[in-house]
Coordinates of C-alpha atoms and ligand atoms in Angstrom, one line a residue:
M1 CA 158.4 -72.7 143.5
V2 CA 161.4 -70.9 143.3
V3 CA 160.0 -69.1 140.2
N4 CA 156.8 -68.4 142.1
G5 CA 158.4 -66.7 145.1
A6 CA 160.6 -64.6 142.7
R7 CA 157.4 -63.5 140.5
C8 CA 155.9 -62.8 143.9
V9 CA 158.4 -60.8 145.6
A10 CA 159.1 -58.9 141.8
A11 CA 155.1 -58.3 142.1
L12 CA 155.1 -57.0 146.0
L13 CA 158.2 -54.9 144.9
L14 CA 156.1 -53.3 141.8
L15 CA 153.3 -52.6 143.8
A16 CA 155.6 -50.9 146.6
F17 CA 157.3 -48.6 144.0
T18 CA 154.0 -47.7 141.9
A19 CA 151.9 -47.1 144.8
A20 CA 152.8 -46.3 148.3
R21 CA 149.9 -47.9 150.1
A22 CA 150.3 -51.2 151.6
V23 CA 148.6 -54.3 150.1
P24 CA 145.8 -54.7 152.5
D25 CA 146.3 -58.2 154.1
V26 CA 143.4 -60.6 154.9
D27 CA 143.6 -62.9 157.5
G28 CA 140.4 -65.1 158.3
P29 CA 137.6 -66.6 157.7
L30 CA 135.7 -66.4 154.4
L31 CA 132.1 -64.9 154.5
N32 CA 130.0 -67.9 155.7
G33 CA 133.3 -70.0 155.8
N34 CA 131.9 -71.9 158.4
F35 CA 128.8 -72.8 157.0
E36 CA 126.8 -71.4 160.0
Y37 CA 124.8 -69.1 157.9
P38 CA 121.7 -72.2 156.7
P39 CA 120.7 -72.4 153.3
N40 CA 117.5 -71.1 152.3
R41 CA 115.4 -74.3 153.3
S42 CA 112.7 -73.8 149.9
Q43 CA 116.3 -74.9 148.0
M44 CA 116.8 -77.8 149.8
N45 CA 115.6 -81.3 149.6
G46 CA 116.1 -82.9 152.9
T47 CA 120.1 -82.3 153.5
R48 CA 120.8 -81.6 149.9
V49 CA 121.4 -78.1 148.1
T50 CA 119.5 -78.0 145.5
G51 CA 119.6 -74.5 144.7
A52 CA 123.0 -72.8 143.0
H53 CA 122.8 -70.0 145.7
A54 CA 121.2 -71.3 148.6
I55 CA 123.8 -71.4 151.3
P56 CA 124.6 -67.6 151.7
Y57 CA 127.7 -66.7 149.7
W58 CA 128.8 -69.6 148.0
K59 CA 128.0 -71.0 144.8
A60 CA 126.9 -75.0 145.0
T61 CA 127.3 -77.2 142.1
G62 CA 126.3 -81.3 141.6
P63 CA 125.9 -83.2 144.9
V64 CA 126.0 -81.1 147.9
E65 CA 125.0 -81.6 151.1
Y66 CA 124.3 -79.0 153.9
V67 CA 125.3 -81.2 157.6
E68 CA 124.9 -80.9 160.9
S69 CA 127.4 -81.6 163.5
G70 CA 126.6 -85.2 165.1
T71 CA 124.3 -86.9 162.6
D72 CA 125.2 -90.1 161.1
Q73 CA 127.7 -90.0 158.0
P74 CA 126.1 -92.7 155.1
G75 CA 128.6 -95.4 154.5
D76 CA 130.2 -96.1 157.7
G77 CA 127.7 -95.0 160.4
M78 CA 130.7 -92.7 161.4
V79 CA 129.2 -89.9 163.5
L80 CA 131.6 -87.0 163.0
P81 CA 131.9 -83.4 165.3
V82 CA 132.6 -80.4 162.8
P83 CA 135.8 -78.4 163.5
E84 CA 133.9 -74.8 163.6
G85 CA 130.4 -73.8 164.2
A86 CA 128.2 -76.7 164.1
H87 CA 127.5 -77.4 160.1
A88 CA 129.4 -78.8 157.0
V89 CA 129.1 -79.4 153.7
R90 CA 129.5 -82.7 152.0
L91 CA 130.9 -83.0 148.4
G92 CA 129.4 -85.6 146.6
S93 CA 130.9 -87.1 143.5
G94 CA 131.9 -84.1 140.9
A95 CA 130.8 -81.2 143.4
S96 CA 131.9 -78.0 144.2
V97 CA 131.6 -75.4 146.2
R98 CA 132.7 -71.7 145.3
Q99 CA 133.2 -68.3 145.9
Q100 CA 134.0 -64.8 144.6
L101 CA 136.9 -63.1 146.2
S102 CA 137.9 -60.1 146.2
L103 CA 142.1 -59.8 147.0
T104 CA 145.3 -57.5 145.9
R105 CA 146.4 -58.5 142.1
G106 CA 149.6 -59.6 142.6
A107 CA 149.8 -60.8 146.2
C108 CA 150.3 -64.3 147.4
Y109 CA 147.6 -65.9 149.6
S110 CA 146.8 -69.5 151.2
V111 CA 144.1 -71.0 151.9
T112 CA 142.9 -73.2 154.9
F113 CA 140.3 -75.5 155.3
S114 CA 139.5 -78.4 157.0
A115 CA 138.3 -81.8 155.2
A116 CA 136.8 -85.3 156.6
R117 CA 137.3 -88.5 154.3
T118 CA 134.1 -90.3 154.8
C119 CA 133.4 -93.0 152.3
G120 CA 136.5 -93.6 149.8
Q121 CA 139.5 -94.7 150.6
S122 CA 141.2 -91.8 148.8
E123 CA 139.1 -88.8 148.4
R124 CA 140.9 -86.0 146.2
L125 CA 139.8 -82.0 146.7
R126 CA 141.2 -80.1 143.9
L127 CA 141.4 -76.7 144.6
S128 CA 141.6 -74.1 142.7
V129 CA 141.6 -70.0 141.8
V130 CA 139.6 -69.1 138.6
P131 CA 138.7 -65.7 137.1
V132 CA 135.4 -65.0 137.5
D133 CA 132.9 -66.2 135.5
A134 CA 135.9 -68.8 133.6
A135 CA 135.5 -72.3 133.5
D136 CA 137.5 -74.2 136.0
A137 CA 141.0 -74.5 136.1
P138 CA 142.6 -78.0 136.2
G139 CA 144.1 -76.8 139.1
R140 CA 145.7 -79.1 141.9
E141 CA 144.7 -82.5 144.3
L142 CA 145.4 -82.3 147.3
P143 CA 144.8 -86.2 148.3
I144 CA 143.0 -86.7 151.8
Q145 CA 143.3 -90.2 152.1
T146 CA 145.2 -90.3 154.7
V147 CA 143.9 -88.9 158.2
Y148 CA 146.4 -87.7 160.3
S149 CA 144.2 -86.6 163.0
A150 CA 142.5 -88.7 165.8
S151 CA 138.7 -86.2 165.3
G152 CA 139.0 -87.6 161.6
W153 CA 139.2 -83.7 160.4
D154 CA 142.3 -82.3 159.0
S155 CA 143.1 -78.9 158.2
Y156 CA 145.0 -78.1 154.7
A157 CA 146.9 -75.5 153.0
W158 CA 147.0 -74.4 149.4
A159 CA 148.3 -71.3 148.3
F160 CA 148.2 -69.3 145.2
H161 CA 149.7 -66.2 143.4
A162 CA 146.4 -64.0 142.6
E163 CA 146.5 -63.0 138.7
Q164 CA 143.2 -61.1 139.3
G165 CA 142.3 -59.1 141.7
V166 CA 139.1 -60.6 141.9
V167 CA 138.8 -64.4 141.1
T168 CA 136.1 -67.4 142.6
L169 CA 138.2 -70.0 144.4
V170 CA 137.1 -73.5 143.6
I171 CA 136.6 -76.6 146.1
H172 CA 135.8 -79.2 144.0
H173 CA 135.4 -83.3 144.4
G174 CA 136.7 -85.2 141.5
D175 CA 135.0 -88.5 141.0
G176 CA 137.8 -90.0 141.4
G177 CA 137.7 -91.5 137.5
G178 CA 135.5 -94.6 138.3
A179 CA 131.5 -94.7 138.4
A180 CA 131.0 -93.7 142.5
E181 CA 129.1 -96.7 144.1
D182 CA 127.2 -93.4 145.9
P183 CA 127.3 -89.9 144.1
A184 CA 126.3 -88.5 147.3
C185 CA 129.4 -89.7 149.3
G186 CA 132.8 -87.9 149.6
P187 CA 134.4 -85.7 152.0
L188 CA 132.8 -83.1 154.3
V189 CA 134.6 -79.5 154.0
D190 CA 134.3 -76.6 156.5
A191 CA 136.1 -74.0 158.2
V192 CA 137.2 -72.1 155.0
A193 CA 139.8 -68.9 155.9
I194 CA 142.4 -67.3 153.6
K195 CA 145.6 -65.3 154.8
T196 CA 148.3 -62.8 152.5
L197 CA 151.2 -64.6 152.6
H198 CA 154.3 -62.1 152.5
P199 CA 157.3 -63.5 150.5
A200 CA 159.2 -64.1 153.9
A201 CA 162.5 -61.6 153.5
Q202 CA 165.9 -63.3 154.0
A203 CA 166.7 -63.1 158.0
A204 CA 169.8 -60.8 159.4
G205 CA 172.9 -62.2 160.0
G206 CA 173.7 -64.0 156.8
N207 CA 171.3 -66.4 157.2
L208 CA 170.5 -67.4 153.6
L209 CA 167.3 -69.6 153.7
R210 CA 164.2 -67.0 154.0
N211 CA 161.8 -68.1 156.5
G212 CA 164.1 -70.4 158.3
D213 CA 161.8 -70.0 161.3
F214 CA 158.4 -70.4 160.2
E215 CA 156.7 -67.6 161.4
E216 CA 155.1 -67.1 157.5
G217 CA 152.5 -69.7 156.6
P218 CA 148.9 -70.0 156.5
Y219 CA 146.1 -69.0 158.5
V220 CA 145.8 -71.2 161.7
A221 CA 142.5 -71.0 163.5
P222 CA 142.6 -69.6 166.7
G223 CA 140.2 -72.4 168.3
S224 CA 142.1 -75.7 166.8
A225 CA 144.3 -77.6 167.9
C226 CA 145.6 -80.1 165.6
G227 CA 148.1 -77.6 162.9
V228 CA 147.6 -77.2 159.8
L229 CA 148.9 -80.0 157.0
V230 CA 150.8 -78.7 154.2
P231 CA 150.6 -80.7 151.5
P232 CA 153.5 -81.8 148.8
M233 CA 153.6 -79.3 145.5
D234 CA 155.2 -78.9 142.6
A235 CA 158.6 -77.0 142.5
D236 CA 156.6 -74.5 140.2
A237 CA 153.4 -74.5 142.6
M238 CA 152.7 -72.0 145.1
S239 CA 154.0 -72.9 148.7
P240 CA 151.4 -71.9 151.9
L241 CA 155.2 -72.1 153.5
P242 CA 156.9 -69.0 151.9
G243 CA 160.5 -70.6 151.1
W244 CA 159.6 -74.3 151.6
M245 CA 158.7 -76.7 149.2
V246 CA 157.2 -80.1 151.2
M247 CA 158.3 -82.6 148.4
S248 CA 157.0 -85.9 148.9
Y249 CA 154.7 -88.4 146.6
S250 CA 151.2 -87.8 148.7
K251 CA 152.4 -87.1 152.5
A252 CA 151.9 -83.7 154.4
A253 CA 154.1 -81.8 157.1
K254 CA 152.2 -80.3 159.9
Y255 CA 152.2 -76.7 160.8
V256 CA 152.0 -75.7 164.4
D257 CA 151.7 -73.0 166.5
A258 CA 152.8 -72.1 169.7
A259 CA 149.2 -71.3 171.3
H260 CA 148.5 -75.3 171.1
Y261 CA 152.3 -77.1 170.8
A262 CA 155.5 -76.5 172.0
V263 CA 157.5 -74.3 169.4
P264 CA 161.4 -74.3 169.7
C265 CA 161.4 -70.4 168.6
G266 CA 158.7 -67.5 167.8
S267 CA 155.2 -68.7 167.5
R268 CA 155.0 -71.1 164.9
A269 CA 156.8 -74.9 163.7
V270 CA 156.5 -77.8 161.4
E271 CA 155.8 -81.1 162.1
L272 CA 157.7 -83.8 160.0
I273 CA 154.9 -86.7 160.8
A274 CA 155.3 -88.5 157.9
G275 CA 159.1 -90.0 157.9
V276 CA 161.1 -90.2 155.0
E277 CA 157.6 -89.8 152.9
A278 CA 157.9 -86.2 153.3
A279 CA 160.7 -83.6 153.1
L280 CA 161.3 -79.8 153.8
V281 CA 163.1 -78.2 150.9
Q282 CA 164.8 -75.0 150.3
E283 CA 167.3 -73.7 147.3
V284 CA 169.4 -71.0 147.5
D285 CA 171.9 -69.1 145.9
T286 CA 175.5 -69.6 147.3
V287 CA 179.3 -68.9 145.9
P288 CA 180.7 -71.8 145.1
G289 CA 183.2 -73.0 147.5
S290 CA 181.9 -70.7 150.2
A291 CA 182.0 -72.2 153.8
C292 CA 178.6 -73.3 154.7
R293 CA 177.0 -73.9 158.4
M294 CA 173.6 -75.2 158.5
E295 CA 171.9 -75.0 161.9
F296 CA 168.4 -75.6 162.9
S297 CA 166.8 -76.6 166.2
V298 CA 164.5 -80.5 166.4
G299 CA 162.5 -81.0 169.3
D300 CA 159.3 -82.6 170.2
A301 CA 155.6 -80.5 169.6
G302 CA 154.6 -81.6 173.2
D303 CA 151.7 -83.3 172.1
G304 CA 152.1 -86.6 173.0
C305 CA 154.5 -87.6 170.6
V306 CA 157.1 -90.3 173.1
A307 CA 159.8 -91.3 171.4
C308 CA 161.8 -92.5 174.3
G309 CA 163.1 -95.3 176.7
P310 CA 164.1 -98.9 175.8
E311 CA 161.5 -99.7 173.4
Q312 CA 161.1 -96.6 171.2
Q313 CA 163.1 -95.4 168.9
P314 CA 164.5 -91.6 169.6
M315 CA 163.5 -89.4 166.9
R316 CA 165.7 -88.5 163.9
V317 CA 165.9 -85.7 162.5
V318 CA 168.4 -86.1 159.3
A319 CA 170.0 -83.1 157.5
A320 CA 171.2 -82.6 153.9
A321 CA 172.6 -80.0 151.8
T322 CA 174.3 -80.1 147.7
G323 CA 178.0 -80.4 148.5
A324 CA 178.1 -81.8 151.8
Q325 CA 179.8 -84.9 152.6
G326 CA 177.2 -86.7 154.2
P327 CA 173.9 -86.1 155.7
A328 CA 174.0 -84.9 159.1
T329 CA 171.5 -86.8 161.8
V330 CA 169.9 -85.3 165.5
E331 CA 168.7 -87.9 167.5
Y332 CA 166.2 -86.4 170.1
H333 CA 164.4 -89.0 172.6
S334 CA 161.0 -87.5 173.4
S335 CA 158.9 -87.8 176.3
G336 CA 156.0 -85.5 174.4
K337 CA 156.5 -82.7 176.9
G338 CA 158.1 -80.4 175.0
G339 CA 161.5 -79.4 174.6
H340 CA 164.5 -79.1 171.9
A341 CA 168.2 -79.7 170.6
R342 CA 170.4 -78.1 168.0
G343 CA 171.9 -79.4 165.5
E344 CA 174.4 -78.3 162.5
L345 CA 175.8 -79.3 159.4
A346 CA 179.0 -78.1 157.9
F347 CA 179.6 -78.3 154.5
T348 CA 181.5 -76.5 151.4
A349 CA 179.0 -75.3 148.5
E350 CA 179.1 -76.5 145.4
G351 CA 177.8 -74.5 142.9
N352 CA 175.9 -71.7 142.7
R353 CA 172.4 -73.1 144.0
T354 CA 172.3 -74.9 147.2
R355 CA 169.7 -77.1 148.3
V356 CA 168.8 -78.1 152.0
V357 CA 166.3 -81.0 153.1
L358 CA 165.5 -82.0 156.8
Y359 CA 163.5 -85.1 157.1
S360 CA 162.3 -87.4 159.9
S361 CA 164.5 -91.1 159.4
G362 CA 161.3 -92.4 161.7
Y363 CA 157.8 -92.9 162.0
H364 CA 155.8 -92.0 165.2
T365 CA 152.6 -92.4 166.8
M366 CA 150.8 -90.4 169.0
A367 CA 151.1 -92.2 173.0
D368 CA 147.1 -92.2 173.4
G369 CA 146.6 -94.8 170.9
S370 CA 144.8 -92.9 168.5
G371 CA 147.2 -94.0 166.2
S372 CA 147.7 -90.5 165.0
L373 CA 150.7 -90.1 163.2
C374 CA 153.6 -87.5 164.7
G375 CA 157.0 -86.6 164.8
P376 CA 159.8 -84.4 165.4
V377 CA 159.2 -80.4 165.3
V378 CA 162.1 -78.6 163.3
D379 CA 162.4 -75.0 163.8
D380 CA 164.6 -72.0 163.5
V381 CA 166.6 -73.4 160.6
S382 CA 169.5 -71.0 159.1
L383 CA 172.3 -71.0 156.9
V384 CA 175.5 -68.9 156.9
C385 CA 178.1 -69.2 154.2
T386 CA 181.2 -67.1 154.4
Ligands
NAG1 C1 114.3 -68.8 149.5 O1 113.9 -68.7 147.8 C2 113.3 -69.1 147.6 C3 113.0 -70.0 145.9 O2 114.3 -69.8 145.2 C4 113.1 -68.0 146.2 O3 111.8 -66.8 146.3 C5 113.4 -66.4 148.3 O4 113.1 -65.3 147.8 C6 114.2 -67.2 148.7 N1 114.4 -66.4 150.2 C7 115.5 -65.8 150.9 C8 115.3 -65.7 152.5 O5 116.6 -65.5 150.3
NAG2 C1 113.0 -84.9 147.3 O1 114.0 -86.5 147.2 C2 113.1 -87.6 147.5 C3 114.6 -88.3 147.5 O2 115.2 -88.7 146.7 C4 113.1 -87.5 145.7 O3 112.2 -88.8 145.9 C5 111.9 -86.4 145.5 O4 110.5 -86.4 144.7 C6 112.4 -85.1 145.9 N1 111.8 -83.8 145.8 C7 111.5 -82.6 145.5 C8 110.9 -81.6 145.9 O5 112.4 -82.8 144.6
NAG3 C1 175.5 -71.3 137.8 O1 176.2 -72.3 137.2 C2 176.0 -73.0 136.1 C3 176.8 -74.1 136.0 O2 177.1 -74.5 137.2 C4 176.4 -71.6 135.1 O3 175.6 -72.1 133.9 C5 175.3 -70.5 135.6 O4 176.0 -69.7 134.7 C6 175.8 -70.2 137.0 N1 174.9 -68.8 137.6 C7 175.0 -68.1 138.0 C8 174.1 -66.8 138.4 O5 176.3 -67.6 138.2

């Protein structure tokens, strides 16, 4: 991430010097990203898409189905509403949908899409961006085995660096390694959108962290009230949350917006929904021996995530940094209606790189009985060293 981030900054600086024009931003659904333009009926058999170019603006390969909101899903008879509009696609074993995108070479983008797990316990989608007409790249697998939202759909974010101006975005469902019982079975995909990511500049006031207020991040659909999951990533992968990395084996952090959640500062924040299994991490340059102070807000997203009273543990956010004697823990008694407190951690920088880490030390679920995971929100993180 650090490498990619630096490369992105360099690429953008280069663009700024070589051409005085701004990078045109993209921010919104892909063409037919909501799959509302129906496929050509003569290239379908029932719900099965039989022609590669049947769905306008997309190319389909493998067992792809065009599904309508409210219809029975094979496997478990579940009836799922569709997040955007009334249609979505189902990717069977080894199936993919792809679309060609015209972007700005050297810029960074995040892709947001909705997915619902239907029949498998551990369905995985693989996102990749490949040169036009190239074979599929290995890409990165996003695990979607954990359903966080009550609706059955979750929004996920993924990010990439555009090495060419024209690329193909591929959303692929792997076959899980084994012979699938029903090759038509697989996750539903809908609401595919893209947003230009700006490598967040360092904030004013000596804050060494980039994007400490999380204002820069993936596309959030204006009508989507479920936030966007930011899956874990390798250190060398591009992050949809510039500056930050979600460190976990398979769990995500949730990106939330002020339109639908209580957000401590600005219009975006991160809800830590996976307890100790996912942490927000950022590494910065520091002067060894300097006196550092990390400050951050801890609150609740106003989404009914209750953690107070005699029966429930309060929310606890742990902040740690290399060089600190021990971590700082902020307790927050959440009534699920919004509000926040400030926490801090003072330490002496040990080396020329300091890593700051934030995670929730507990597990919480929504008070509505849905069993959906939730947790504290963190926001407005700063690190000042003198
Ligand atoms: C639908 O597909 C058929 C067969 O491939 C083709 O002849 C026809 O032109 C297509 N119609 C539209 C509106 O694209
Ligand atoms: C449509 O699918 C059914 C069931 O899989 C199959 O029996 C039939 O031959 C297919 N029709 C065409 C035109 O391919
Ligand atoms: C950072 O520290 C390491 C070892 O502690 C050293 O090898 C490296 O040169 C230092 N880098 C900078 C930029 O000072």
